[in-house]
Coordinates of C-alpha atoms in Angstrom, one line a residue:
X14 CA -17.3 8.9 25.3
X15 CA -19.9 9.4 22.9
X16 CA -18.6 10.5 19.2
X17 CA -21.1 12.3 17.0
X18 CA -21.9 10.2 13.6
X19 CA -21.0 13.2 10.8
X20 CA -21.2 12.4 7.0
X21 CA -18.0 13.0 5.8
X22 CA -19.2 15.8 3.2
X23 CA -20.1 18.3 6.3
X24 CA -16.6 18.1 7.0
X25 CA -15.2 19.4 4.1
X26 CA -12.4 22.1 4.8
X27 CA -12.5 21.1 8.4
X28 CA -8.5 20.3 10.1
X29 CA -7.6 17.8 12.4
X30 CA -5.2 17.2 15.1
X31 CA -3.6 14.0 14.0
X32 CA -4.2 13.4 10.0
X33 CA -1.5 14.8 8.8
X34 CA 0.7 12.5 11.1
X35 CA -0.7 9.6 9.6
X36 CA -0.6 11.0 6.1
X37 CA 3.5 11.1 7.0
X38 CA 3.5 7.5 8.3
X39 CA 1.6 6.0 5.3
X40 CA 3.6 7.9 2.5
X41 CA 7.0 6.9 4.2
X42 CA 6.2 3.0 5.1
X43 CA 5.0 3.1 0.9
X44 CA 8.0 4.3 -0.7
X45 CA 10.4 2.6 2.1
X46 CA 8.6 -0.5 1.7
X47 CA 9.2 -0.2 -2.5
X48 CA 12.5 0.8 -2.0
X49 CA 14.1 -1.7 0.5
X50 CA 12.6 -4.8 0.3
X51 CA 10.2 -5.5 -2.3
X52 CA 13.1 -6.6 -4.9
X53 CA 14.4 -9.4 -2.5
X54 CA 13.4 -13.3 -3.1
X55 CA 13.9 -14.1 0.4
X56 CA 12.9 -18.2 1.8
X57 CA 11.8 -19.7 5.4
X58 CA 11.9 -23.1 6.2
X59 CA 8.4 -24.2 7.4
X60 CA 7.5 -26.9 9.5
X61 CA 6.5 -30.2 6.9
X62 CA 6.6 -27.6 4.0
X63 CA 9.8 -27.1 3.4
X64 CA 11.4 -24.0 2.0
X65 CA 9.1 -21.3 0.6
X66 CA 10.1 -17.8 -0.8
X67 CA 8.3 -14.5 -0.2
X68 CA 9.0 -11.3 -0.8
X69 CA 11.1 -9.4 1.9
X70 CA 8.8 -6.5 1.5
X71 CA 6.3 -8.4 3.0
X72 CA 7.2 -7.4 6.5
X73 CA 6.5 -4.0 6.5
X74 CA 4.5 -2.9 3.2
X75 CA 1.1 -4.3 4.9
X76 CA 1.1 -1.3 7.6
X77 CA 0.6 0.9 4.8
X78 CA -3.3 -1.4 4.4
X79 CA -3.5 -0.5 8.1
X80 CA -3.5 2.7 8.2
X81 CA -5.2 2.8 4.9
X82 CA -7.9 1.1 6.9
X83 CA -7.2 3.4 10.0
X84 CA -7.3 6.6 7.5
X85 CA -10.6 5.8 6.2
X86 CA -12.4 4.5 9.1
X87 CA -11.2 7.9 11.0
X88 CA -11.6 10.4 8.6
X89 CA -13.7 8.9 5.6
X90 CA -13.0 7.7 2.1
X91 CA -11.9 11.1 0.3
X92 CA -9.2 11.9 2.6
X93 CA -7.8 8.4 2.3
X94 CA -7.8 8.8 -1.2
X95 CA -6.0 12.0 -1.0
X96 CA -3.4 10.3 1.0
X97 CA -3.3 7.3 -2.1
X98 CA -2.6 10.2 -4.3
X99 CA 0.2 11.8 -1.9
X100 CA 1.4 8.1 -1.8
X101 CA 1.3 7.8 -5.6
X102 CA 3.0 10.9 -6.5
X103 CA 6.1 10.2 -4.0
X104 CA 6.1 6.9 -5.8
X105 CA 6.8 8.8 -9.2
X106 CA 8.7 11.0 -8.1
X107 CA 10.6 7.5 -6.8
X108 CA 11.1 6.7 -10.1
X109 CA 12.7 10.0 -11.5
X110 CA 15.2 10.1 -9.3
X111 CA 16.2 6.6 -9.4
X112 CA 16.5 7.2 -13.7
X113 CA 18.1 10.3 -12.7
X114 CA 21.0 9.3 -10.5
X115 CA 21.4 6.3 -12.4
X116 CA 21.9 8.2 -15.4
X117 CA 24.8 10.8 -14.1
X118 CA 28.0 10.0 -15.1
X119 CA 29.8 8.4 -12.5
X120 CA 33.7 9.2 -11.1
X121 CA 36.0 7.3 -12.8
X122 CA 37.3 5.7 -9.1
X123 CA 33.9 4.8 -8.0
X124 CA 32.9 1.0 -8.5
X125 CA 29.2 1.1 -7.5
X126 CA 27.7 2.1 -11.4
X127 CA 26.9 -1.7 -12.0
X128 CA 25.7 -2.2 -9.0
X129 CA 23.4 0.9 -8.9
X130 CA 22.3 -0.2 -12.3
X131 CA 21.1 -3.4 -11.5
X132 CA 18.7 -2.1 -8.5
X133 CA 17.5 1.2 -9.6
X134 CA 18.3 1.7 -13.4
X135 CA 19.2 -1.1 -16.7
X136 CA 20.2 -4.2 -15.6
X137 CA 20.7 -6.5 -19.0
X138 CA 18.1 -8.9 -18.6
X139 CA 14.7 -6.6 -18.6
X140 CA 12.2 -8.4 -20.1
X141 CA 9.7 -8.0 -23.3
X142 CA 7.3 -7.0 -21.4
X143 CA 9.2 -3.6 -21.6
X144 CA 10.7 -3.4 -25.1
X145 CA 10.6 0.3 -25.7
X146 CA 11.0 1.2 -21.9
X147 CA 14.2 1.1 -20.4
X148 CA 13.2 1.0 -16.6
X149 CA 15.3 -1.9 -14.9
X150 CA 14.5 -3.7 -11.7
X151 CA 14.3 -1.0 -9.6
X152 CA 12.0 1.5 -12.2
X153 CA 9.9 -2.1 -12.6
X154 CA 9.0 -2.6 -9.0
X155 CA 8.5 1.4 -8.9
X156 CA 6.0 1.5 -12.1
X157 CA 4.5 -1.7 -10.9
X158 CA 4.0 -0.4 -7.1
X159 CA 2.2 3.2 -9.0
X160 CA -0.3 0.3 -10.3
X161 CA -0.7 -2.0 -7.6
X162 CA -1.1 0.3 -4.6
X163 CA -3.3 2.6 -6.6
X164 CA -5.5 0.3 -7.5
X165 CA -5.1 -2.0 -4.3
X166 CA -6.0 1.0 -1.9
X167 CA -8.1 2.9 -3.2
X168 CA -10.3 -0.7 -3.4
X169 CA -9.8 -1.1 0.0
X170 CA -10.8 2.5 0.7
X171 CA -13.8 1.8 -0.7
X172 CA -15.0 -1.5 0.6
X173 CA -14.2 -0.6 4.2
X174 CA -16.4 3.0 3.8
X175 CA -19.3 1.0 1.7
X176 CA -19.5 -1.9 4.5
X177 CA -19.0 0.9 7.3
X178 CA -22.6 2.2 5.8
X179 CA -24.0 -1.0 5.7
X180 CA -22.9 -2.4 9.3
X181 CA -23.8 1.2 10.6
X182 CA -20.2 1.7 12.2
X183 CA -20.6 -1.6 13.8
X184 CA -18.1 -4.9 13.9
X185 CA -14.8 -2.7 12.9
X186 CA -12.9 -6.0 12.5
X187 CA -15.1 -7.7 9.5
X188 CA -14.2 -4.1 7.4
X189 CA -10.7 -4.4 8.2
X190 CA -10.2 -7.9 7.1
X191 CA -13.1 -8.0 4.1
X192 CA -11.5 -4.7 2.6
X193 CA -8.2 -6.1 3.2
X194 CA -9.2 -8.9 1.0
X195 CA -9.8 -7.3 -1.8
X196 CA -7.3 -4.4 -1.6
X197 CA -4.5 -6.9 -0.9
X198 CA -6.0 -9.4 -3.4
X199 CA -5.8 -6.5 -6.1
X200 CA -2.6 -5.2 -5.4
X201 CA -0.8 -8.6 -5.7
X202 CA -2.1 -9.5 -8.9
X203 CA -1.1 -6.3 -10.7
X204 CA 2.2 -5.8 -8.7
X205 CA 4.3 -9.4 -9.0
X206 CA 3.5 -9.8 -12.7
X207 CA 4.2 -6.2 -14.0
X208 CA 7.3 -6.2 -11.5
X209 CA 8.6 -9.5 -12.0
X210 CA 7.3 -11.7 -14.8
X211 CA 10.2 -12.7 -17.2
X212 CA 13.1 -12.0 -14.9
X213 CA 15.8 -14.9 -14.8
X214 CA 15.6 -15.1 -11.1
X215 CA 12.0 -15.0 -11.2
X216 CA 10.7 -18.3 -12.8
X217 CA 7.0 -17.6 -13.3
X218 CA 6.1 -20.8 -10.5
X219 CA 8.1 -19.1 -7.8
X220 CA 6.3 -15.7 -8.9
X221 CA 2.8 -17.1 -8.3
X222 CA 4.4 -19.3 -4.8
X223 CA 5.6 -15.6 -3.9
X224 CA 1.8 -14.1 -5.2
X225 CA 0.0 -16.6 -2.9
X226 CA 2.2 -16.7 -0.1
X227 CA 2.2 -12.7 -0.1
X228 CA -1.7 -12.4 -0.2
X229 CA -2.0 -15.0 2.6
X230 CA 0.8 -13.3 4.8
X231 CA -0.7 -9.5 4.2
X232 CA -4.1 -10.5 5.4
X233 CA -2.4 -12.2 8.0
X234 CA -1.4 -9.5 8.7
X235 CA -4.2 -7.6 9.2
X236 CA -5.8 -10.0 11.8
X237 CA -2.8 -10.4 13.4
X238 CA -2.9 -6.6 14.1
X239 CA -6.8 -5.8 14.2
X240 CA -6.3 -5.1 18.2
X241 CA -3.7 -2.4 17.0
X242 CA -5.7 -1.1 14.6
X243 CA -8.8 -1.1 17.1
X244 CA -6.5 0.9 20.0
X245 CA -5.6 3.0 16.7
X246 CA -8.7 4.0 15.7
X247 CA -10.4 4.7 19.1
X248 CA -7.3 6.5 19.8
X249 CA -7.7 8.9 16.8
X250 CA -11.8 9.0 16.8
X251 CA -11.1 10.1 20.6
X252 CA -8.8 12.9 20.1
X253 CA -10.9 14.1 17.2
X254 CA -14.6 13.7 18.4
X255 CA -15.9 12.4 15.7
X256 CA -17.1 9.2 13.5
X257 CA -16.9 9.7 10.3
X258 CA -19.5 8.3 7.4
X259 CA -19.3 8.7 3.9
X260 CA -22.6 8.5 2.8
X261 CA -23.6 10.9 -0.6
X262 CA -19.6 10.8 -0.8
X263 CA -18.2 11.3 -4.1
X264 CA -16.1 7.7 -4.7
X265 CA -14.1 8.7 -7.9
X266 CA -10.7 7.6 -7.8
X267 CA -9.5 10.8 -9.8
X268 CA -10.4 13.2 -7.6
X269 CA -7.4 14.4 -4.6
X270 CA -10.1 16.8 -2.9
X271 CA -11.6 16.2 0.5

């Protein structure tokens, strides 16, 4: 089947059978992703390594790259970046309800305050890097995830539209994994050090071992998974007719518009 090549500014106001789908997906595999798993210092034994920690989040916060990659290689760079924004404000909105609950007063018979505290509110040991800000773990991660996946998608966003242009739609696989690179790369230097740095459980060496081994696994990742993200994408370019390209697109990150 033949797809007609459209610049993505023709299509402006035009809807789609399947975006809003993968809108969904991405904005609930982000804040999951934030919320279960990227607090946990977990370790795997490896083969004449030894033991080396990673972040548990690291199983499931890379298929949000995917379908950032799927998102913009379907339906161009300004309605991936509206999706970053969705992402971004269900991420805040993360982080006022976490203060909130946290803040309630809790029964007199119910146990779980400290426990709350410690994941989502003021545990006693938040660093300097905070002083005048009292987040805890839980609001650290959140504030640091706002940052890193901001920045981190929207780069990728961009480098897979810009080297669509310049391949001419061609070799799918080298976008995926080059704008992985740097999206990935980006997000892991602003997330584990504004999330983490300072923490007791959190010496700075295992923070960088985590850092590295997360960056390795996440683009990993991503070529583990390019034949799922190719049966993606010719899934979703079939059912919508179309292949999109963003040339004379606007690439601000500050606009939400499409």
């Amino acid at each position: 089947m033949m797809l007609d090549k459209v610049v993505a500014a023709d299509l402006r106001g035009r809807q789609f059978r399947y975006y809003d789908f993968v809108m969904v997906a991405f904005v609930v595999i982000l804040v999951l992703s934030n919320v279960v798993g990227a607090g946990k210092r977990a370790v795997i034994d490896l083969p004449w390594i030894g033991l080396w920690p990673f972040g548990a989040g690291i199983l499931f916060f890379p298929l949000s790259y995917i379908l950032d990659d799927v998102l913009t290689e379907v339906y161009g760079y300004a309605r991936a970046r509206r999706v970053v924004w969705a992402g971004f404000v269900a991420l805040a909105f993360l982080v006022a309800m976490e203060w909130t609950t946290v803040a309630l007063p809790p029964a007199a018979d119910w146990g779980g305050q400290a426990h709350y505290e410690y994941v989502f509110g003021s545990p006693p040991h938040i660093v300097a890097a905070f002083p005048y800000v009292d987040v805890g773990i839980g609001g650290r991660i959140a504030f640091a995830s706002l940052c890193a996946f901001w920045v981190g998608d929207l780069l990728n966003s961009y480098v897979l539209a810009r080297m669509k242009i310049l391949t001419d739609g061609k070799w799918l696989w080298t976008r995926t994994i080059g704008s992985t690179i740097v999206g990935e790369g980006a997000d892991s230097l602003v997330f584990y050090p504004l999330a983490f740095y300072g923490l007791p459980d959190w010496p700075v060496q295992a923070m960088l071992m985590v850092m590295a081994s997360q960056f390795v696994l996440k683009v990993g990742w991503e070529v583990l998974l390019t034949p799922v993200t190719y049966a993606v994408v010719g899934f979703l370019k079939r059912r919508e007719g179309i292949d999109v390209y963003d040339r004379g697109t606007d690439f601000s990150p500050f606009h939400a518009g499409v």
